[in-house]
């Protein structure tokens, strides 16, 4: 039985549409269990062998690339503004000296560092923003927030707000890939790609229904959430997404983010 982990945020709902039921019913000969967690925690679980397959941040795929294999062309990407990944700055961005980073996604952390360096040659001091802290309460010039809480920043607090998907796409002229389905090498993934792509395709075909189910609990209108799914996000890992992924890997490597963060993550888990 495959142990499969997926991101618990709204953006993954179309990707895992009916997936739990398909796995439990042994559809297409694939039997497994689905669990939900934060992106960074999924990456740790995959690395230590607590999961066989996971929807992990792209930067975590880079860090374990020799031990991992991409399972499917189902992914979480954007080709412009993404809405749910934002840099909120109390000062003009070029003047940021202290940056608080949301602990939920290491890819968004790396993306922020890459863009600040590429656009302004900035490498500010960083501090963590925990899930228990509000962005307004943290002592920093700017805050990276992701997921549901990035969608509604406190009005009147920030000098600049960057949508990081939009900033990347404008700078690189390529899509950005936030996460993809990855398996540890040696795991039997026969027929799994088909199952994951089937869930993605049916989820994309039922965006209105998914929006109706999840909008109100997250303080969104059905229309807003449907717009987020249909227009802000892109769920296919195609050739241009792969080019964007490779450029991101190159820039992360250039800044030492892949090796540095691997070492730090290992220390945290000892």
Tab-separated table of C-alpha atoms in Angstrom:
chain	number	residue	atom	x	y	z
A	1	UNK	CA	0.000	0.000	0.000
A	2	UNK	CA	1.459	3.338	-1.083
A	3	UNK	CA	1.720	6.090	1.511
A	4	UNK	CA	0.892	9.300	-0.351
A	5	UNK	CA	1.015	12.848	1.036
A	6	UNK	CA	-0.534	15.990	-0.409
A	7	UNK	CA	-0.523	19.661	0.508
A	8	UNK	CA	-3.314	20.751	2.823
A	9	UNK	CA	-3.826	24.179	1.199
A	10	UNK	CA	-6.677	25.216	-1.069
A	11	UNK	CA	-4.490	25.135	-4.161
A	12	UNK	CA	-4.233	21.353	-4.060
A	13	UNK	CA	-7.976	20.607	-4.029
A	14	UNK	CA	-8.343	20.183	-7.819
A	15	UNK	CA	-5.281	17.898	-7.892
A	16	UNK	CA	-6.599	15.449	-5.294
A	17	UNK	CA	-10.243	15.486	-6.425
A	18	UNK	CA	-11.572	12.013	-5.561
A	19	UNK	CA	-8.033	10.698	-5.071
A	20	UNK	CA	-8.602	9.274	-1.589
A	21	UNK	CA	-11.590	7.272	-2.801
A	22	UNK	CA	-9.699	6.036	-5.856
A	23	UNK	CA	-6.818	4.842	-3.703
A	24	UNK	CA	-9.033	3.148	-1.139
A	25	UNK	CA	-11.035	1.365	-3.845
A	26	UNK	CA	-7.821	0.057	-5.461
A	27	UNK	CA	-8.849	1.727	-8.726
A	28	UNK	CA	-6.554	0.924	-11.660
A	29	UNK	CA	-4.695	-1.510	-9.434
A	30	UNK	CA	-3.242	1.228	-7.215
A	31	UNK	CA	-3.833	0.841	-3.480
A	32	UNK	CA	-2.794	3.550	-1.056
A	33	UNK	CA	-3.575	5.959	1.749
A	34	UNK	CA	-3.688	9.740	1.375
A	35	UNK	CA	-2.645	12.147	4.138
A	36	UNK	CA	-2.551	15.966	4.130
A	37	UNK	CA	0.101	18.219	5.639
A	38	UNK	CA	2.154	21.387	5.128
A	39	UNK	CA	4.498	21.343	2.113
A	40	UNK	CA	7.695	21.479	4.168
A	41	UNK	CA	6.528	18.668	6.448
A	42	UNK	CA	5.618	16.488	3.469
A	43	UNK	CA	9.147	16.978	2.136
A	44	UNK	CA	10.620	15.821	5.442
A	45	UNK	CA	8.320	12.793	5.587
A	46	UNK	CA	9.311	11.787	2.054
A	47	UNK	CA	13.009	12.237	2.761
A	48	UNK	CA	12.983	10.070	5.913
A	49	UNK	CA	10.822	7.357	4.337
A	50	UNK	CA	7.555	8.011	6.144
A	51	UNK	CA	5.914	8.611	2.740
A	52	UNK	CA	6.427	6.860	-0.583
A	53	UNK	CA	4.996	9.612	-2.809
A	54	UNK	CA	4.287	13.244	-2.014
A	55	UNK	CA	3.293	16.532	-3.572
A	56	UNK	CA	6.407	18.411	-2.490
A	57	UNK	CA	7.822	21.901	-3.069
A	58	UNK	CA	9.969	22.086	-6.178
A	59	UNK	CA	13.038	23.166	-4.215
A	60	UNK	CA	12.780	19.963	-2.172
A	61	UNK	CA	12.847	17.969	-5.393
A	62	UNK	CA	16.120	19.728	-6.298
A	63	UNK	CA	17.597	18.815	-2.899
A	64	UNK	CA	16.811	15.133	-3.259
A	65	UNK	CA	16.875	14.872	-7.042
A	66	UNK	CA	19.266	11.910	-7.136
A	67	UNK	CA	16.905	9.941	-4.875
A	68	UNK	CA	13.596	11.107	-6.369
A	69	UNK	CA	11.562	10.665	-9.520
A	70	UNK	CA	8.747	12.862	-10.824
A	71	UNK	CA	5.646	10.690	-11.031
A	72	UNK	CA	3.159	12.703	-13.060
A	73	UNK	CA	2.592	15.775	-15.210
A	74	UNK	CA	0.095	16.936	-12.581
A	75	UNK	CA	1.600	19.874	-10.676
A	76	UNK	CA	0.867	23.210	-9.009
A	77	UNK	CA	2.169	26.043	-11.159
A	78	UNK	CA	1.311	29.546	-12.318
A	79	UNK	CA	1.730	31.563	-15.497
A	80	UNK	CA	1.163	34.952	-13.872
A	81	UNK	CA	-0.273	36.262	-10.575
A	82	UNK	CA	-0.813	33.410	-8.105
A	83	UNK	CA	-2.566	35.379	-5.288
A	84	UNK	CA	-1.653	32.920	-2.529
A	85	UNK	CA	2.100	33.668	-2.327
A	86	UNK	CA	2.882	37.250	-1.393
A	87	UNK	CA	5.642	39.439	-0.042
A	88	UNK	CA	4.143	42.093	2.241
A	89	UNK	CA	6.577	44.941	2.871
A	90	UNK	CA	6.223	47.841	5.291
A	91	UNK	CA	9.061	49.640	3.487
A	92	UNK	CA	9.950	49.928	-0.204
A	93	UNK	CA	11.170	46.460	-1.177
A	94	UNK	CA	14.644	47.679	-2.143
A	95	UNK	CA	15.074	48.842	1.508
A	96	UNK	CA	14.194	45.548	3.220
A	97	UNK	CA	16.775	44.645	5.887
A	98	UNK	CA	14.849	42.116	7.984
A	99	UNK	CA	12.535	39.567	6.370
A	100	UNK	CA	10.135	37.138	8.081
A	101	UNK	CA	9.595	33.905	6.164
A	102	UNK	CA	6.494	31.722	6.375
A	103	UNK	CA	7.578	28.270	7.539
A	104	UNK	CA	4.940	26.499	5.426
A	105	UNK	CA	6.787	26.295	2.067
A	106	UNK	CA	10.507	26.181	1.396
A	107	UNK	CA	9.964	26.791	-2.327
A	108	UNK	CA	8.294	30.131	-1.643
A	109	UNK	CA	11.169	31.012	0.704
A	110	UNK	CA	13.705	30.220	-2.017
A	111	UNK	CA	11.650	32.094	-4.624
A	112	UNK	CA	11.621	35.190	-2.414
A	113	UNK	CA	15.375	35.057	-1.944
A	114	UNK	CA	15.994	34.560	-5.663
A	115	UNK	CA	13.784	37.482	-6.697
A	116	UNK	CA	15.194	39.871	-4.085
A	117	UNK	CA	18.707	39.038	-5.263
A	118	UNK	CA	17.987	39.139	-8.988
A	119	UNK	CA	16.028	42.401	-8.832
A	120	UNK	CA	17.821	44.352	-6.094
A	121	UNK	CA	20.918	42.322	-5.069
A	122	UNK	CA	19.355	42.010	-1.620
A	123	UNK	CA	20.143	39.308	0.945
A	124	UNK	CA	18.316	40.526	4.058
A	125	UNK	CA	18.468	39.044	7.533
A	126	UNK	CA	15.714	36.437	7.869
A	127	UNK	CA	13.558	35.293	10.778
A	128	UNK	CA	10.800	32.655	10.857
A	129	UNK	CA	7.094	33.428	10.679
A	130	UNK	CA	5.364	30.559	12.456
A	131	UNK	CA	1.844	29.411	11.747
A	132	UNK	CA	0.820	30.809	15.136
A	133	UNK	CA	2.063	34.345	14.375
A	134	UNK	CA	0.136	36.941	12.422
A	135	UNK	CA	2.087	38.795	9.714
A	136	UNK	CA	1.251	42.126	11.385
A	137	UNK	CA	2.740	41.067	14.730
A	138	UNK	CA	6.176	39.953	13.545
A	139	UNK	CA	9.174	42.290	13.969
A	140	UNK	CA	10.395	42.626	10.376
A	141	UNK	CA	10.421	45.060	7.471
A	142	UNK	CA	8.649	42.537	5.255
A	143	UNK	CA	6.860	39.220	5.545
A	144	UNK	CA	6.502	36.310	3.126
A	145	UNK	CA	3.059	34.743	3.534
A	146	UNK	CA	1.665	31.775	1.660
A	147	UNK	CA	-1.559	29.861	1.377
A	148	UNK	CA	-4.919	30.999	2.588
A	149	UNK	CA	-3.646	33.806	4.840
A	150	UNK	CA	-1.832	35.480	1.933
A	151	UNK	CA	-5.133	36.153	0.203
A	152	UNK	CA	-6.376	38.809	2.632
A	153	UNK	CA	-3.505	41.018	3.912
A	154	UNK	CA	-4.403	43.616	6.508
A	155	UNK	CA	-5.318	46.824	4.622
A	156	UNK	CA	-3.301	49.994	5.146
A	157	UNK	CA	-0.296	48.259	6.741
A	158	UNK	CA	2.061	47.653	3.828
A	159	UNK	CA	3.996	49.969	1.537
A	160	UNK	CA	4.407	47.344	-1.197
A	161	UNK	CA	2.757	43.997	-1.874
A	162	UNK	CA	4.371	41.613	-4.322
A	163	UNK	CA	2.556	38.698	-5.880
A	164	UNK	CA	5.569	36.424	-6.240
A	165	UNK	CA	4.090	34.365	-9.067
A	166	UNK	CA	3.592	37.528	-11.081
A	167	UNK	CA	7.085	38.824	-10.245
A	168	UNK	CA	8.728	35.571	-11.318
A	169	UNK	CA	6.789	35.325	-14.584
A	170	UNK	CA	7.588	38.948	-15.494
A	171	UNK	CA	11.282	38.545	-14.640
A	172	UNK	CA	11.844	35.121	-16.222
A	173	UNK	CA	9.163	35.124	-18.947
A	174	UNK	CA	8.481	31.525	-17.877
A	175	UNK	CA	5.902	29.820	-15.642
A	176	UNK	CA	6.713	28.980	-12.050
A	177	UNK	CA	6.279	25.487	-10.608
A	178	UNK	CA	5.515	25.406	-6.899
A	179	UNK	CA	5.090	21.664	-6.369
A	180	UNK	CA	4.929	18.349	-8.176
A	181	UNK	CA	4.234	14.695	-7.403
A	182	UNK	CA	7.513	13.001	-6.480
A	183	UNK	CA	8.334	9.438	-5.396
A	184	UNK	CA	11.372	7.948	-3.762
A	185	UNK	CA	13.385	5.849	-6.195
A	186	UNK	CA	12.600	2.165	-5.864
A	187	UNK	CA	8.953	2.749	-5.005
A	188	UNK	CA	6.572	0.853	-7.286
A	189	UNK	CA	4.626	3.601	-9.051
A	190	UNK	CA	3.191	1.553	-11.914
A	191	UNK	CA	-0.186	2.994	-12.915
A	192	UNK	CA	0.050	5.772	-10.301
A	193	UNK	CA	0.722	8.517	-12.873
A	194	UNK	CA	-2.523	7.655	-14.644
A	195	UNK	CA	-4.452	7.825	-11.371
A	196	UNK	CA	-2.950	11.193	-10.389
A	197	UNK	CA	-3.620	12.666	-13.819
A	198	UNK	CA	-7.185	11.358	-13.734
A	199	UNK	CA	-7.780	13.090	-10.390
A	200	UNK	CA	-6.284	16.318	-11.765
A	201	UNK	CA	-8.357	16.204	-14.948
A	202	UNK	CA	-11.607	15.539	-13.101
A	203	UNK	CA	-10.758	18.223	-10.547
A	204	UNK	CA	-10.164	20.809	-13.287
A	205	UNK	CA	-13.464	19.791	-14.864
A	206	UNK	CA	-15.268	20.373	-11.535
A	207	UNK	CA	-13.767	23.668	-10.346
A	208	UNK	CA	-17.156	25.267	-9.704
A	209	UNK	CA	-18.197	22.401	-7.447
A	210	UNK	CA	-14.885	22.472	-5.552
A	211	UNK	CA	-15.127	26.248	-5.126
A	212	UNK	CA	-18.655	25.882	-3.754
A	213	UNK	CA	-17.447	23.364	-1.191
A	214	UNK	CA	-14.418	25.263	0.129
A	215	UNK	CA	-15.071	28.992	-0.423
A	216	UNK	CA	-17.134	29.895	2.638
A	217	UNK	CA	-14.929	28.110	5.232
A	218	UNK	CA	-11.967	30.138	3.947
A	219	UNK	CA	-13.744	33.487	3.867
A	220	UNK	CA	-13.955	33.584	0.074
A	221	UNK	CA	-16.833	33.894	-2.346
A	222	UNK	CA	-17.497	31.045	-4.759
A	223	UNK	CA	-16.559	33.382	-7.613
A	224	UNK	CA	-13.252	34.379	-6.034
A	225	UNK	CA	-12.214	30.806	-5.359
A	226	UNK	CA	-13.242	29.640	-8.815
A	227	UNK	CA	-11.171	32.499	-10.294
A	228	UNK	CA	-8.210	31.403	-8.161
A	229	UNK	CA	-8.426	27.815	-9.370
A	230	UNK	CA	-9.154	28.622	-13.010
A	231	UNK	CA	-7.032	31.730	-13.624
A	232	UNK	CA	-4.303	31.992	-10.977
A	233	UNK	CA	-3.230	28.362	-10.945
A	234	UNK	CA	-2.072	25.960	-13.640
A	235	UNK	CA	-2.005	22.221	-13.061
A	236	UNK	CA	0.098	20.805	-15.921
A	237	UNK	CA	3.860	20.261	-15.944
A	238	UNK	CA	4.505	20.992	-19.616
A	239	UNK	CA	7.676	21.970	-21.520
A	240	UNK	CA	7.579	25.652	-20.497
A	241	UNK	CA	6.952	24.713	-16.877
A	242	UNK	CA	9.956	22.389	-17.056
A	243	UNK	CA	12.063	25.259	-18.441
A	244	UNK	CA	10.900	27.482	-15.589
A	245	UNK	CA	11.722	24.720	-13.125
A	246	UNK	CA	15.245	24.388	-14.517
A	247	UNK	CA	15.844	28.154	-14.376
A	248	UNK	CA	14.670	28.222	-10.754
A	249	UNK	CA	16.987	25.310	-9.923
A	250	UNK	CA	19.895	27.147	-11.550
A	251	UNK	CA	19.265	30.374	-9.637
A	252	UNK	CA	18.790	28.548	-6.335
A	253	UNK	CA	22.057	26.702	-6.912
A	254	UNK	CA	23.844	29.955	-7.799
A	255	UNK	CA	22.785	31.476	-4.463
A	256	UNK	CA	23.709	28.367	-2.485
A	257	UNK	CA	20.121	27.807	-1.401
A	258	UNK	CA	19.902	24.124	-2.250
A	259	UNK	CA	22.959	22.923	-0.302
A	260	UNK	CA	22.530	25.440	2.529
A	261	UNK	CA	18.910	24.563	3.174
A	262	UNK	CA	19.587	20.817	2.955
A	263	UNK	CA	22.183	21.146	5.713
A	264	UNK	CA	19.860	23.291	7.808
A	265	UNK	CA	16.937	20.929	7.367
A	266	UNK	CA	19.086	17.967	8.411
A	267	UNK	CA	20.193	19.781	11.557
A	268	UNK	CA	16.603	20.622	12.454
A	269	UNK	CA	15.593	16.963	12.266
A	270	UNK	CA	18.444	15.536	14.333
